[in-house]
XYZ file of C-alpha atoms in Angstrom:
315
model
C 63.316 -25.503 0.479
C 60.205 -26.791 -1.211
C 57.785 -24.257 -2.678
C 54.246 -25.235 -3.639
C 51.786 -23.213 -5.710
C 48.275 -24.157 -4.602
C 44.590 -23.463 -4.524
C 41.436 -25.426 -3.785
C 40.910 -28.660 -1.833
C 43.265 -30.739 -4.012
C 46.054 -28.231 -3.490
C 45.534 -28.119 0.242
C 45.547 -31.917 0.599
C 48.629 -32.228 -1.550
C 50.467 -29.546 0.505
C 49.502 -31.428 3.677
C 50.963 -34.609 2.238
C 54.230 -32.885 1.417
C 54.414 -31.534 4.923
C 53.936 -35.045 6.292
C 56.992 -36.445 4.488
C 59.461 -33.548 4.608
C 60.583 -30.887 6.997
C 57.565 -28.618 7.360
C 59.798 -25.717 8.334
C 61.328 -25.875 4.882
C 58.060 -25.701 2.961
C 56.457 -22.537 1.571
C 52.979 -22.578 0.022
C 52.038 -19.755 -2.256
C 48.262 -19.663 -2.285
C 45.753 -18.212 -4.742
C 43.910 -15.186 -3.400
C 41.736 -14.332 -6.420
C 38.865 -16.387 -4.846
C 38.800 -13.934 -1.899
C 35.709 -11.836 -1.403
C 33.790 -9.819 1.184
C 30.752 -11.426 2.773
C 28.752 -10.068 5.723
C 31.356 -7.358 5.985
C 34.155 -9.884 6.493
C 37.077 -10.785 4.257
C 36.827 -14.442 3.281
C 39.938 -16.236 1.887
C 38.688 -19.688 0.909
C 41.876 -21.094 -0.583
C 44.141 -19.775 2.149
C 41.847 -21.121 4.886
C 41.531 -24.521 3.206
C 45.342 -24.834 3.122
C 45.588 -23.639 6.669
C 42.952 -25.911 8.151
C 44.351 -28.955 6.327
C 47.886 -28.316 7.578
C 46.568 -27.728 11.058
C 44.797 -31.081 10.910
C 41.370 -29.557 11.631
C 39.794 -29.546 8.178
C 36.496 -31.257 7.599
C 37.647 -34.663 6.271
C 34.617 -35.048 3.947
C 34.461 -31.658 2.244
C 38.149 -30.822 2.656
C 37.236 -27.253 3.532
C 35.858 -25.727 6.729
C 36.612 -27.085 10.209
C 35.726 -30.582 11.329
C 32.747 -30.703 13.695
C 31.959 -27.029 13.278
C 28.433 -25.785 14.022
C 26.357 -23.282 12.045
C 24.317 -21.495 14.683
C 25.384 -18.096 13.277
C 24.200 -19.012 9.808
C 20.960 -20.281 11.288
C 20.497 -16.884 12.905
C 21.188 -15.136 9.640
C 18.616 -17.374 7.861
C 16.072 -16.510 10.638
C 16.372 -12.867 9.485
C 15.300 -13.938 6.003
C 18.719 -13.943 4.407
C 19.922 -16.779 2.203
C 23.025 -18.353 3.807
C 24.261 -19.573 0.417
C 27.959 -19.507 1.381
C 28.440 -21.982 4.200
C 30.510 -20.785 7.108
C 30.890 -22.543 10.436
C 30.888 -20.796 13.793
C 34.540 -21.414 14.512
C 35.356 -20.534 10.908
C 33.679 -17.158 11.533
C 36.362 -16.391 14.117
C 39.066 -16.633 11.432
C 37.204 -14.186 9.208
C 36.411 -11.819 12.065
C 40.015 -11.569 13.208
C 41.470 -11.365 9.703
C 39.031 -8.594 8.785
C 39.724 -6.623 11.926
C 43.487 -6.750 11.317
C 43.150 -5.949 7.618
C 41.064 -2.916 8.591
C 44.096 -1.749 10.611
C 46.117 -1.862 7.366
C 48.073 -4.913 8.406
C 49.102 -6.762 5.168
C 47.370 -10.035 4.423
C 50.773 -11.803 4.472
C 51.340 -10.724 8.085
C 47.769 -11.619 9.059
C 48.166 -15.148 7.663
C 51.548 -15.508 9.360
C 49.885 -14.836 12.717
C 46.887 -17.141 12.083
C 48.916 -20.140 10.893
C 51.445 -19.665 13.738
C 48.638 -19.761 16.326
C 47.383 -22.935 14.708
C 50.800 -24.511 15.117
C 51.591 -24.694 11.420
C 55.360 -24.645 10.794
C 55.180 -24.248 6.997
C 54.873 -20.821 5.466
C 51.453 -20.071 3.994
C 51.969 -17.097 1.666
C 49.208 -15.140 -0.096
C 50.148 -14.571 -3.725
C 49.703 -10.831 -3.159
C 48.573 -8.402 -0.484
C 46.435 -6.476 -2.937
C 42.874 -7.549 -3.732
C 42.342 -9.571 -6.914
C 38.981 -11.033 -7.971
C 38.349 -13.843 -10.437
C 35.520 -12.917 -12.765
C 33.740 -15.556 -14.795
C 32.242 -14.779 -18.187
C 29.014 -16.723 -19.015
C 26.069 -16.463 -21.355
C 24.219 -14.694 -18.547
C 26.964 -12.080 -18.097
C 29.912 -11.690 -15.824
C 29.789 -13.424 -12.445
C 31.981 -12.979 -9.356
C 33.775 -16.274 -8.793
C 31.914 -17.311 -5.674
C 28.524 -16.529 -7.346
C 29.513 -18.908 -10.136
C 31.222 -21.488 -7.984
C 28.976 -21.702 -4.903
C 25.728 -19.792 -5.375
C 25.101 -21.119 -8.916
C 26.874 -24.456 -8.302
C 29.160 -24.127 -11.360
C 26.158 -24.704 -13.648
C 27.164 -22.036 -16.176
C 29.409 -22.680 -19.152
C 32.468 -20.554 -18.769
C 33.278 -18.505 -21.867
C 36.062 -16.361 -20.315
C 38.023 -15.710 -17.126
C 39.585 -12.470 -16.028
C 41.304 -11.344 -12.836
C 40.094 -7.940 -11.751
C 42.891 -5.947 -10.097
C 45.737 -8.205 -11.279
C 47.492 -5.263 -12.885
C 47.919 -3.723 -9.415
C 48.824 -6.966 -7.702
C 52.367 -6.870 -6.415
C 54.401 -9.975 -5.674
C 55.312 -10.240 -2.042
C 58.861 -10.500 -0.877
C 58.332 -13.805 1.003
C 56.647 -15.430 -1.982
C 59.276 -14.225 -4.423
C 62.068 -15.466 -2.149
C 60.345 -18.776 -1.772
C 60.278 -19.257 -5.553
C 63.758 -18.010 -6.358
C 65.467 -20.021 -3.548
C 63.460 -23.216 -3.856
C 65.329 -26.496 -4.346
C 62.056 -27.916 -5.728
C 58.915 -26.229 -7.018
C 55.607 -28.011 -7.106
C 52.405 -27.004 -8.799
C 49.646 -28.752 -6.852
C 46.764 -30.612 -8.443
C 44.748 -27.418 -8.542
C 42.548 -25.900 -11.293
C 45.147 -24.448 -13.793
C 42.842 -21.635 -14.795
C 41.382 -20.219 -11.566
C 43.723 -21.530 -8.906
C 47.220 -21.650 -10.420
C 46.313 -19.139 -13.175
C 46.039 -16.107 -10.927
C 49.400 -16.784 -9.318
C 51.078 -17.113 -12.697
C 49.308 -13.941 -13.885
C 51.738 -11.989 -11.689
C 54.741 -11.592 -13.983
C 57.389 -11.985 -11.277
C 56.133 -15.481 -10.406
C 55.712 -16.626 -13.982
C 59.194 -15.346 -14.826
C 60.583 -17.245 -11.881
C 59.218 -20.521 -13.320
C 60.269 -19.685 -16.868
C 63.822 -18.956 -15.648
C 63.935 -21.674 -13.045
C 67.180 -23.260 -11.931
C 65.510 -26.000 -9.803
C 63.226 -28.898 -10.847
C 59.594 -27.811 -11.223
C 56.836 -30.429 -11.281
C 53.112 -30.091 -11.807
C 50.537 -32.651 -10.635
C 47.699 -33.058 -13.105
C 44.301 -32.260 -11.587
C 42.670 -34.090 -14.479
C 42.413 -37.885 -14.327
C 40.797 -39.861 -17.111
C 39.624 -36.642 -18.638
C 37.745 -35.561 -15.474
C 38.394 -33.459 -12.430
C 38.150 -35.268 -9.109
C 36.541 -32.174 -7.568
C 35.266 -28.950 -8.992
C 34.623 -27.720 -12.551
C 38.206 -27.801 -13.922
C 37.389 -30.319 -16.674
C 34.309 -28.452 -17.937
C 36.066 -25.107 -17.697
C 39.046 -26.389 -19.680
C 36.794 -27.670 -22.425
C 34.606 -24.543 -22.692
C 37.756 -22.373 -22.858
C 39.269 -24.393 -25.725
C 41.743 -26.548 -23.799
C 41.938 -30.298 -23.879
C 40.536 -31.777 -20.645
C 43.322 -34.291 -20.114
C 46.725 -34.632 -18.571
C 48.149 -33.796 -21.985
C 46.086 -30.643 -22.019
C 47.559 -29.725 -18.651
C 51.095 -30.376 -19.993
C 50.465 -28.049 -22.918
C 49.259 -25.321 -20.628
C 52.301 -25.533 -18.423
C 54.863 -26.135 -21.212
C 57.994 -24.031 -20.703
C 57.262 -23.638 -16.992
C 57.745 -27.205 -15.751
C 60.175 -30.079 -16.118
C 57.884 -32.889 -15.004
C 54.248 -33.790 -14.801
C 52.707 -36.343 -12.440
C 49.811 -38.220 -14.092
C 47.468 -40.960 -12.931
C 47.875 -44.561 -14.105
C 44.623 -44.158 -16.020
C 46.480 -41.692 -18.269
C 49.577 -43.817 -18.849
C 48.895 -43.862 -22.594
C 49.422 -40.051 -22.626
C 52.942 -40.198 -21.265
C 54.726 -40.447 -24.691
C 52.900 -37.380 -26.015
C 53.639 -35.401 -22.814
C 57.319 -36.388 -22.940
C 57.448 -35.282 -26.611
C 56.803 -31.806 -25.277
C 60.015 -32.023 -23.277
C 58.205 -32.795 -20.002
C 59.185 -35.899 -18.039
C 56.311 -37.923 -16.516
C 55.708 -39.920 -13.388
C 52.739 -42.308 -13.759
C 51.295 -43.491 -10.493
C 48.098 -43.697 -8.451
C 47.551 -39.941 -8.333
C 44.347 -40.074 -6.185
C 44.862 -39.217 -2.537
C 42.400 -41.767 -1.221
C 42.597 -40.733 2.494
C 44.756 -38.637 4.819
C 47.516 -41.269 5.266
C 47.622 -41.751 1.455
C 48.567 -38.092 1.027
C 51.984 -38.964 2.454
C 52.419 -41.901 0.024
C 51.660 -39.711 -2.958
C 53.755 -36.810 -1.782
C 56.731 -39.089 -1.221
C 56.507 -40.375 -4.763
C 56.392 -36.806 -6.120
C 59.403 -35.734 -4.070
C 61.370 -38.786 -5.268
C 60.465 -37.821 -8.851
C 61.729 -34.301 -8.188
C 65.036 -35.720 -6.937
C 65.391 -37.681 -10.206
C 64.931 -34.525 -12.244
C 67.681 -32.509 -10.712
C 69.964 -33.112 -13.665
C 67.216 -32.206 -16.167
C 66.725 -28.568 -15.163
C 67.504 -26.039 -17.936
C 70.863 -24.315 -17.658
């Protein structure tokens, strides 16, 4: 079984690539839920939905999130009432949020709700929320504390981030399916997701972090930083403002002790010796998923790297 930790568009595209080159029934994707929030009385789960739509083959190919060809008549109607539709939701996308919210209001756990949704979309791989309890990423800035979506979407990531906390994380319980997926995985992959606000909340749950620290199977991270920059999103600026090095080496230092290998782009080949000095093997390749078919190419290279590390896992 392959278990992937993921969040954001990069994580979703990478998970889709892995599903294209291996048995999708043997893949579990543990997804960040600290981006989730309530909007128009509905529970929105951006990272889960992005993973789900990509694996279903219906994601908007340009943005990577939302549904391809979706309309926005509902948002137009909301705007006609004088409200600012700052968080873009398509009409078909609304159906996901409506059903999810209705079932959550009946006290059905989020894990069960997502099982139903992904099954109806024909997705064979498991999509597992990191927890069934609400967690909220809070962003510290010079203007005060912002809810994550206010920082990320409404304010377009313009603020310098001085701190990140996860409200409710102390009450967030690991789920049995996610714990099983980690402890029984033959290969664990950390997707090219923001290490602070996408992978960070997952690893903030002690059971999951301990599973990586005490791993018995190869664990590989894919650097989301290429040439010092993030391909999408504010990861590079966030790393720098929080005192981390915005580089593949900086990513290696953050994950040291939790991974056996790091996949880096060919632009960062000169960093490989320093990363390997940390006890982390490297794969240097074209780490940019240029289009949908290229996701499979990249995923196949990562899986082959994982196979080569089987003898390097700590006893």
